[in-house]
Tab-separated table of C-alpha atoms in Angstrom:
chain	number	residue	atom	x	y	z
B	1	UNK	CA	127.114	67.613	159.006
B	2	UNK	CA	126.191	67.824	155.128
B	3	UNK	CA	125.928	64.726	153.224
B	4	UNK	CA	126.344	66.026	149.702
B	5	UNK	CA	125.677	63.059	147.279
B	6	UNK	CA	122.356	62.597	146.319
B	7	UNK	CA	121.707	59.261	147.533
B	8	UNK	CA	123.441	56.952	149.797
B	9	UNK	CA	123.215	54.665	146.863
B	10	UNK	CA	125.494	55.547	144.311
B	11	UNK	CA	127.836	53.889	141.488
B	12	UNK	CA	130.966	54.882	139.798
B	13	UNK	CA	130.147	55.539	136.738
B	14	UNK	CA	130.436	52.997	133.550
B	15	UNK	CA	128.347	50.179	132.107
B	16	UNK	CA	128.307	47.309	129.683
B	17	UNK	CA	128.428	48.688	126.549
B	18	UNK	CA	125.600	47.458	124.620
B	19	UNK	CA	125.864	45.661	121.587
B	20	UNK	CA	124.687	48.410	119.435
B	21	UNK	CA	127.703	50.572	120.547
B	22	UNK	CA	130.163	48.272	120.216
B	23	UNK	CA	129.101	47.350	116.987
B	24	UNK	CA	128.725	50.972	115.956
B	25	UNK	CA	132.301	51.841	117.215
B	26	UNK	CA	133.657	48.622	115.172
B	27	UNK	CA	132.261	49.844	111.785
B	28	UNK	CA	133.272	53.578	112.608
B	29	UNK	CA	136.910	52.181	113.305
B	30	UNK	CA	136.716	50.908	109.661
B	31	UNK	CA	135.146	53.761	108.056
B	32	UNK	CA	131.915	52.026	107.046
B	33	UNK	CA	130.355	54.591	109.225
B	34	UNK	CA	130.548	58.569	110.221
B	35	UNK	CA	131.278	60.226	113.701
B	36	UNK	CA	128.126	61.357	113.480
B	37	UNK	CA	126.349	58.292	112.955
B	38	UNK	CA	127.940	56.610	115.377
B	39	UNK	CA	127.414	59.530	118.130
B	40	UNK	CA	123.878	59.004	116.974
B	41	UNK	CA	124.063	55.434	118.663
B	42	UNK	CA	125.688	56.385	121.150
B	43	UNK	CA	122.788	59.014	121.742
B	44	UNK	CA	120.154	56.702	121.470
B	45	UNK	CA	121.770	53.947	123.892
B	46	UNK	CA	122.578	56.583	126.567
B	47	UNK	CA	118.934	57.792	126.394
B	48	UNK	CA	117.920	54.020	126.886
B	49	UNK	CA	120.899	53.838	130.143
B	50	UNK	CA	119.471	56.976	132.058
B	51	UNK	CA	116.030	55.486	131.970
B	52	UNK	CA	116.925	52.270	133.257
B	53	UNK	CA	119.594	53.932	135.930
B	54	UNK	CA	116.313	56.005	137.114
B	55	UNK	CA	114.147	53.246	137.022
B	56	UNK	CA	116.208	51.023	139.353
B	57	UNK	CA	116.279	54.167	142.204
B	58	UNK	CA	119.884	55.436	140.992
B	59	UNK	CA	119.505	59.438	141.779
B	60	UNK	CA	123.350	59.920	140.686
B	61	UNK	CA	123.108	59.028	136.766
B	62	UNK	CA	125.792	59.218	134.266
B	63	UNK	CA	126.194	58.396	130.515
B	64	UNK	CA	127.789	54.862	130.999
B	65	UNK	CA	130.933	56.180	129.348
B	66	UNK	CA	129.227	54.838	126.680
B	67	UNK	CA	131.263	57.222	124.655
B	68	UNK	CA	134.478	55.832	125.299
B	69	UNK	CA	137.074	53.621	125.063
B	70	UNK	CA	139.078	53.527	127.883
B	71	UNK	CA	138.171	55.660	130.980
B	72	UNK	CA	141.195	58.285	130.237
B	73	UNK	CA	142.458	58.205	127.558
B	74	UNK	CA	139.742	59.600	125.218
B	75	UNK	CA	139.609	62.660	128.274
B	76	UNK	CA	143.349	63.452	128.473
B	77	UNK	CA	144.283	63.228	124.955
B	78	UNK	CA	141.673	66.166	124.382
B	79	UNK	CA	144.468	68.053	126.031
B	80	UNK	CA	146.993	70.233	124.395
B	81	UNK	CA	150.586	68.831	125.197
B	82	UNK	CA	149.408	65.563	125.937
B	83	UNK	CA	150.237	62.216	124.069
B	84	UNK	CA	149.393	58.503	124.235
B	85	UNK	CA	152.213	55.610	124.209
B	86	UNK	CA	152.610	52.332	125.075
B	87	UNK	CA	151.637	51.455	128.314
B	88	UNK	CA	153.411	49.677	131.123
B	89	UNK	CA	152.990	46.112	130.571
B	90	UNK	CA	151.452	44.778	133.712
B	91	UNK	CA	149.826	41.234	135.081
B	92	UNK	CA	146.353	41.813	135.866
B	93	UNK	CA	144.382	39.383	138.864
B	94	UNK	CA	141.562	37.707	138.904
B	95	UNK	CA	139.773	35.596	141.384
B	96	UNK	CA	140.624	32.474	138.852
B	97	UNK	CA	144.400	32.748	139.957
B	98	UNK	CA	145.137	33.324	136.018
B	99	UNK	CA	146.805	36.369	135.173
B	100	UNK	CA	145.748	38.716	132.443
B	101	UNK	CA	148.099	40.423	130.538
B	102	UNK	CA	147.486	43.985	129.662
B	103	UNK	CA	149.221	47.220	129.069
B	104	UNK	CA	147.144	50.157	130.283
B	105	UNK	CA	147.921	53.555	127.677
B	106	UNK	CA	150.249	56.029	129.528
B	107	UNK	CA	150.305	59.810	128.983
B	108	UNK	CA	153.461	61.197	127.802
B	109	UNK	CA	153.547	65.206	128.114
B	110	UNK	CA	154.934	66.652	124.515
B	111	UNK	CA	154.700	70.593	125.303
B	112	UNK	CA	152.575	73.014	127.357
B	113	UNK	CA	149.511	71.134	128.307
B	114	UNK	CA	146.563	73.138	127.970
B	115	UNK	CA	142.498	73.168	127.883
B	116	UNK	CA	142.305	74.461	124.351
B	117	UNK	CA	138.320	73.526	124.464
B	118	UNK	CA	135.088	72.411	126.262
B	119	UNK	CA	135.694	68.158	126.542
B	120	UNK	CA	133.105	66.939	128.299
B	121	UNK	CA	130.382	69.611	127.627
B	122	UNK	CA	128.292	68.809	124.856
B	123	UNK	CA	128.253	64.866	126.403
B	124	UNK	CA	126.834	66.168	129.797
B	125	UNK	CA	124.065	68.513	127.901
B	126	UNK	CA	122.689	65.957	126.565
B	127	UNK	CA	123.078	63.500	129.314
B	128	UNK	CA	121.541	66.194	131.549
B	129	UNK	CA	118.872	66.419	129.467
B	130	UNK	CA	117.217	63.305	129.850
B	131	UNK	CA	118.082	62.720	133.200
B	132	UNK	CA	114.178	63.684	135.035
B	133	UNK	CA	113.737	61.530	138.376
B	134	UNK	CA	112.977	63.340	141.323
B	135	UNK	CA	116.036	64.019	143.003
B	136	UNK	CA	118.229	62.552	140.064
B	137	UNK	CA	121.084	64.611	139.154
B	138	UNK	CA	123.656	63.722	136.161
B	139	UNK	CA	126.955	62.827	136.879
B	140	UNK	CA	130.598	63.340	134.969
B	141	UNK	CA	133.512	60.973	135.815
B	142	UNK	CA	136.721	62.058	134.608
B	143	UNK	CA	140.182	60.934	134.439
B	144	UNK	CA	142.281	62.019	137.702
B	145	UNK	CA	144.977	64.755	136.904
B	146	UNK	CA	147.360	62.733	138.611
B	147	UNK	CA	147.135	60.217	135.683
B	148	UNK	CA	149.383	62.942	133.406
B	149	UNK	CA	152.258	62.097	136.048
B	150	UNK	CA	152.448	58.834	137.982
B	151	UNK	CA	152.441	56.222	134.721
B	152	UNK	CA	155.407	57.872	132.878
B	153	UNK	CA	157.225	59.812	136.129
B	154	UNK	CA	159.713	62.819	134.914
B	155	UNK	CA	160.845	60.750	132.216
B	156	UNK	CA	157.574	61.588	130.311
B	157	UNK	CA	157.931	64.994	130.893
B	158	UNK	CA	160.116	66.770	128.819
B	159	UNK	CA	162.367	69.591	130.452
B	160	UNK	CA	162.333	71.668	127.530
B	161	UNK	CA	158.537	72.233	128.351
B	162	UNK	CA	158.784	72.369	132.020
B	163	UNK	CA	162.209	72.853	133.340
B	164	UNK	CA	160.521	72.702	137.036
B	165	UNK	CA	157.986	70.550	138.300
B	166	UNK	CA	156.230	73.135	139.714
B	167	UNK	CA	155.127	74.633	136.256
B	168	UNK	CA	153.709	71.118	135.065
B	169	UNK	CA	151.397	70.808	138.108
B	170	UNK	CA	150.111	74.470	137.777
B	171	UNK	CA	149.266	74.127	134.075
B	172	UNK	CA	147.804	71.043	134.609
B	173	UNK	CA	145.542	72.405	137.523
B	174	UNK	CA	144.613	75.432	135.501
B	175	UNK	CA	143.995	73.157	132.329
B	176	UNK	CA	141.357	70.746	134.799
B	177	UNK	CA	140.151	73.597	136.686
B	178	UNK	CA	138.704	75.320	133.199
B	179	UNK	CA	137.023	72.320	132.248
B	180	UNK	CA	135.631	72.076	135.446
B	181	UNK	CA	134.199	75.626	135.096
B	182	UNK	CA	133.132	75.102	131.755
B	183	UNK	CA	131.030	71.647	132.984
B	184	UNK	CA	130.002	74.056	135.747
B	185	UNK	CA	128.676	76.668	133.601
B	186	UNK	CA	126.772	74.237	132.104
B	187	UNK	CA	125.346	73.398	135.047
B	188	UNK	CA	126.767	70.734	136.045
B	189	UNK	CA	127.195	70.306	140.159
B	190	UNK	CA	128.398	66.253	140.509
B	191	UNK	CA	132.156	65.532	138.715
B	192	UNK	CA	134.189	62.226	139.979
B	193	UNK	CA	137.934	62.196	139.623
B	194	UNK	CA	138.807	58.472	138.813
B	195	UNK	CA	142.191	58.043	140.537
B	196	UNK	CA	144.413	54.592	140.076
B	197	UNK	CA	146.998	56.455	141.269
B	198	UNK	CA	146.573	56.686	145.095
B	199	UNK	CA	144.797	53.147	145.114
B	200	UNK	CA	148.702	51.807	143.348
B	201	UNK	CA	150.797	53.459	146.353
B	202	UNK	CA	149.077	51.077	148.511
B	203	UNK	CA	150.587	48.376	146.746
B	204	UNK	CA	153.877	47.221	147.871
B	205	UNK	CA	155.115	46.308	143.944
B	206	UNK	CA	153.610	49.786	142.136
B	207	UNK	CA	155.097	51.497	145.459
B	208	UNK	CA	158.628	50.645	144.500
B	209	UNK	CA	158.095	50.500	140.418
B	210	UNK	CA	157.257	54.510	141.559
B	211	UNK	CA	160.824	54.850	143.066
B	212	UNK	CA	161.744	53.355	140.089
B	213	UNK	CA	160.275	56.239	138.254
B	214	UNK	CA	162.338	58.544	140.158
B	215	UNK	CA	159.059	59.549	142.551
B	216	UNK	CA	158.833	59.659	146.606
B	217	UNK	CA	155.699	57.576	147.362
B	218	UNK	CA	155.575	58.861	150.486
B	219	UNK	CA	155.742	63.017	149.308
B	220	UNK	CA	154.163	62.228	146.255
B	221	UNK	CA	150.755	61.693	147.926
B	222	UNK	CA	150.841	65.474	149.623
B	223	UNK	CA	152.289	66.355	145.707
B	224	UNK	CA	148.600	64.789	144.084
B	225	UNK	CA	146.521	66.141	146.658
B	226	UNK	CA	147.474	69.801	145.999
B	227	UNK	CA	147.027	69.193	142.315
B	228	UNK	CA	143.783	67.468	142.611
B	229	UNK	CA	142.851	70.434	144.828
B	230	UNK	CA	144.299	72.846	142.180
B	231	UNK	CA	141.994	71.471	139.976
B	232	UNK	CA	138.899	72.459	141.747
B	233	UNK	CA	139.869	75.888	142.225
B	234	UNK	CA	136.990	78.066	141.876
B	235	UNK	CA	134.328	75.662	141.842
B	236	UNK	CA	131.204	76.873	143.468
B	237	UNK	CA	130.445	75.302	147.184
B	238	UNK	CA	127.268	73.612	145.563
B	239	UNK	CA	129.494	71.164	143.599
B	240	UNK	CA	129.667	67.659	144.348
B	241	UNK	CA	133.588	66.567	144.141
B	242	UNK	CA	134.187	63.561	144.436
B	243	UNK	CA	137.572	60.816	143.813
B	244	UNK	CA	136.867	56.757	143.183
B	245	UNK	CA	140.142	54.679	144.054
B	246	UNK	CA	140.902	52.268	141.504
B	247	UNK	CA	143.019	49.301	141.998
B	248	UNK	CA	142.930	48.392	137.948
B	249	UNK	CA	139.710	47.153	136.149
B	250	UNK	CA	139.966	44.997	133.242
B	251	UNK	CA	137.857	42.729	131.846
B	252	UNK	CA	137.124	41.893	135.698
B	253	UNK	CA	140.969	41.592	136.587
B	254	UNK	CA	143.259	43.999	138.702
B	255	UNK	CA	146.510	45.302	139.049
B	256	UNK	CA	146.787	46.418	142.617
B	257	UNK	CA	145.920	45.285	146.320
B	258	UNK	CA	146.950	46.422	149.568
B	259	UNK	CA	145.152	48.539	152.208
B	260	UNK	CA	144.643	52.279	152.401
B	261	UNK	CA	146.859	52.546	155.256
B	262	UNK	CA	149.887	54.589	153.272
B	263	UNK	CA	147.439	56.901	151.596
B	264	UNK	CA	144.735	57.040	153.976
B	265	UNK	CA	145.428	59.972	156.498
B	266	UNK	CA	146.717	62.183	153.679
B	267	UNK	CA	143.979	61.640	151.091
B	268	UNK	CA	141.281	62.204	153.772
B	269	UNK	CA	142.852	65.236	155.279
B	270	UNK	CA	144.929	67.095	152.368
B	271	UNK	CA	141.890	66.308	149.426
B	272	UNK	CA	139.456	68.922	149.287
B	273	UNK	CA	136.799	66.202	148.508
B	274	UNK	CA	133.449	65.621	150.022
B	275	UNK	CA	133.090	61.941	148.422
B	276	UNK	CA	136.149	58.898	148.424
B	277	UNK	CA	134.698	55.620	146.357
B	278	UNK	CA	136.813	53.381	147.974
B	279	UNK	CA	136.906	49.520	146.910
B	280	UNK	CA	136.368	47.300	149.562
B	281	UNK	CA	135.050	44.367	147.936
B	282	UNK	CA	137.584	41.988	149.161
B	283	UNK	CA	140.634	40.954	150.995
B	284	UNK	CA	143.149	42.615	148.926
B	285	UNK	CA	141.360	46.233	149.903
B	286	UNK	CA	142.541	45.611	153.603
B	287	UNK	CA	139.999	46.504	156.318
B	288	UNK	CA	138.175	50.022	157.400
B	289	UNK	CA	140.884	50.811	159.955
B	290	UNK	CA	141.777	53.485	157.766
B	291	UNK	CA	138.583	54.967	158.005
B	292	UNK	CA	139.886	56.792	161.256
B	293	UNK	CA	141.135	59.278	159.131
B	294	UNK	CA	137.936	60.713	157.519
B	295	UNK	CA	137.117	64.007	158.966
B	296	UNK	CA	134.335	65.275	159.918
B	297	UNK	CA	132.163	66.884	157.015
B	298	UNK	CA	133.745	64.152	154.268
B	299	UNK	CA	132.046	60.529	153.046
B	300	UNK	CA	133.494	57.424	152.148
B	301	UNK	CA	131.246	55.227	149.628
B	302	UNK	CA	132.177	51.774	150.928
B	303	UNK	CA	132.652	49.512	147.808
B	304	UNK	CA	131.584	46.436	149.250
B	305	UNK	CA	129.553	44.880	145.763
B	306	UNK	CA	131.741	43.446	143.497
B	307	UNK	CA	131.384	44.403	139.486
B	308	UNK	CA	134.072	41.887	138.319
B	309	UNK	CA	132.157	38.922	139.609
B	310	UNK	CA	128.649	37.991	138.624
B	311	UNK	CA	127.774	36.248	141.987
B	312	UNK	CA	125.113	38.183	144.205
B	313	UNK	CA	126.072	38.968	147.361
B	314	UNK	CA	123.944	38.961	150.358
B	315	UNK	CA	122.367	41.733	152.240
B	316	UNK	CA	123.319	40.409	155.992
B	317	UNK	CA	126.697	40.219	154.406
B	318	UNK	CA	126.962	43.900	153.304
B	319	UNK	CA	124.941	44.961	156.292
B	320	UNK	CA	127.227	43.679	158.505
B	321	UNK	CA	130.363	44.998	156.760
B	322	UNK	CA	128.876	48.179	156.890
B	323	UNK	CA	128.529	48.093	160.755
B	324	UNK	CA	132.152	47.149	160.719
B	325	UNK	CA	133.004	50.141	158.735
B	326	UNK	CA	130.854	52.039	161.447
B	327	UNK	CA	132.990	50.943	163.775
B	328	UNK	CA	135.299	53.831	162.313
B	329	UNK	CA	134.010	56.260	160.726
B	330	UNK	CA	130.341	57.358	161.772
B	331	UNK	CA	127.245	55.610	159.694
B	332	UNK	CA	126.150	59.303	158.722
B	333	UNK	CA	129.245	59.730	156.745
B	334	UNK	CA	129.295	56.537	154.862
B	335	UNK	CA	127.257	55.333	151.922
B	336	UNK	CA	127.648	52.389	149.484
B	337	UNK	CA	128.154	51.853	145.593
B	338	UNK	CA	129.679	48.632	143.600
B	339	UNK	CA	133.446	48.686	144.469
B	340	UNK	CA	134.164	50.061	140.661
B	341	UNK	CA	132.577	50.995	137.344
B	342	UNK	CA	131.181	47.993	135.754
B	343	UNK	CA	133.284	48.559	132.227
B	344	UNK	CA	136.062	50.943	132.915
B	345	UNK	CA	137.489	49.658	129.112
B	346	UNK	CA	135.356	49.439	126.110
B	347	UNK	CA	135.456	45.469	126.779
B	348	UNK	CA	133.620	45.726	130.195
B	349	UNK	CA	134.001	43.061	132.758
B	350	UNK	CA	132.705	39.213	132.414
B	351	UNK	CA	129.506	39.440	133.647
B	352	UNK	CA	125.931	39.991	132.407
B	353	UNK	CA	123.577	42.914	131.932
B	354	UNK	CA	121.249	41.042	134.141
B	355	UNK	CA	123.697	40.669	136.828
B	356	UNK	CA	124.976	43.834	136.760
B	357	UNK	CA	121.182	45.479	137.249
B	358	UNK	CA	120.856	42.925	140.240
B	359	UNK	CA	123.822	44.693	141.844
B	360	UNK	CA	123.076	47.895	141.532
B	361	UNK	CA	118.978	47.322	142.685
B	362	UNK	CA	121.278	45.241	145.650
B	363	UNK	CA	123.073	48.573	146.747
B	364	UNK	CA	119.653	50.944	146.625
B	365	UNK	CA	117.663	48.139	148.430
B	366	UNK	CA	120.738	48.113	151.090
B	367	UNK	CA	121.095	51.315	151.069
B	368	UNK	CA	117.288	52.270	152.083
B	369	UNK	CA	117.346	49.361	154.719
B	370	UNK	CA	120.085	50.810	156.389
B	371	UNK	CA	119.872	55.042	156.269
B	372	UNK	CA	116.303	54.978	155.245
């Protein structure tokens, strides 16, 4: 068997934005300062991120999203056809019992979507280019195709544009599988699809707000995993695909709980992907039972350190969750990362630099001690 990431320590993907960013993006908002000026932040602070990534033993290093605001939107709206509204209000969790209200942008589709340009190119060049560890290759997260669908359902897809469903999904493929070439071409061979959607139909509430929204949430799992397929097609055999379940991240809240058990077999079987990050960092991520579904040649990064909380955990403790995972799926195929990206919205989650570099030297110290 082939275990394709490049470490069994890995991460999802964002980081605290630092100060200089955020203050950067403030002053660009109010036209005190250029695009340009503030990519040249951006540029700076990213150079900073890679060496510190590298420096703690990451080998999978990305650019923080240090260039965005939320984790989708400024991806999908680089789309042709596509559209931002309001968002479905929703009650986020936290481990404080108080509920955090937030409405997370929705995609509307307003004609033929299309990829009328390279999105993510010119970020990963440059990312790419400082990225110089041994082994260390640079990673792209992107927003899962199946986030143009599930939010807004039919009803944000007008018919006049795509009288069958059929034609939205193949556009959308063909728009995702371009940009995946073009990332590709520019060498590029490690892109994450960040998925809430599959993560949400293992909640009972989002399960029947999606029947709601006129979908199946049984059929529309086979639906996303053809699309998210579709969206690799062509992609050389050398390229690192990978998917990271989301159950909501806000300013260290979430929207969803409930165990993998209605996506599981499906997503593992149906999902050409050699790499789920799945969150397992508590109780409302179930238990590894569902693990009996991974096939043979696939890995499941087990989520088990928390990025919404600043508390350490322990290495017996993740040790021995990992031999419970074990118990399912074979140690070979498993590896471990923080159970989501640390600022998956420009506000970032409430803890501190300090404790999220303590997490992330936690999961490469675990991760030696247990696969060497």
């Amino acid at each position: 068997m082939t275990f394709k990431l490049p470490s069994r320590a890995d991460h999802v993907g964002s980081f605290l934005r630092p100060r200089s960013v955020i203050e950067a993006r403030e002053r660009h908002a109010k036209g005190d300062i250029t695009a340009a000026d503030l990519r040249d932040v951006e540029d700076a602070a990213i150079a900073d991120l890679v060496t510190w990534q590298q420096d703690l033993g990451l080998k999978a290093i990305t650019d923080g999203e240090y260039r965005r605001f939320f984790f989708h939107t400024d991806f999908l709206l680089q789309l042709a056809g596509v559209e931002e509204t309001g968002g479905i209000k929703k009650a986020f969790k936290n481990d404080k019992g108080v509920d955090v209200e937030f409405a997370p942008p929705k995609m509307v589709i307003t004609g033929k979507v299309k990829h009328e340009k390279p999105i993510q190119r010119t970020d990963y060049e440059y990312l790419a280019g400082h990225v110089n560890a041994p082994g260390a290759v640079a990673k792209v997260a992107i927003p899962s195709p199946t986030m143009l669908h599930f939010r807004a359902g039919r009803a944000g897809i007008p018919e006049e544009a795509y009288p069958d469903m059929q034609g939205f999904y193949d556009d959308v493929a063909k728009a995702y599988s371009e940009e995946v070439a073009d990332l590709v071409d520019a060498g590029c061979r490690y892109i994450q699809f960040d998925d809430t959607n599959l993560a949400y139909l293992c909640d009972t509430g989002h399960r029947d707000d999606a029947k709601a929204r006129g979908m199946d949430p049984d059929s529309i799992t086979h639906d996303y995993a053809r699309l998210i397929n579709a969206s690799f097609a062509g992609a050389p055999d050398d390229l690192v695909r990978a998917m990271h379940l989301c159950r909501g991240n806000f300013r260290s809240s979430w929207a969803a709980e409930g165990g993998y058990d209605p996506v599981a077999e499906v997503m593992f079987n149906e999902c050409e992907i050699d790499a789920f990050f799945l969150e397992y960092d508590d109780a409302r991520s179930g238990d590894f039972s569902p693990l009996r579904f991974l096939p043979k040649g696939k890995s499941v990064v087990l989520g088990l350190v928390s990025t919404k909380l600043g508390e350490q955990e322990s290495k017996d403790d993740i040790k021995r969750r990992i031999d419970e995972a074990a118990k399912y799926a074979d140690l070979d195929q498993l590896a471990l990362s923080p159970q989501c990206g640390f600022a998956s919205t420009v506000h970032g989650n409430d803890i501190t630099t300090q404790q999220q570099a303590d997490k992330i030297r936690l999961c490469v110290e675990v991760a030696e001690e247990v696969w060497g």
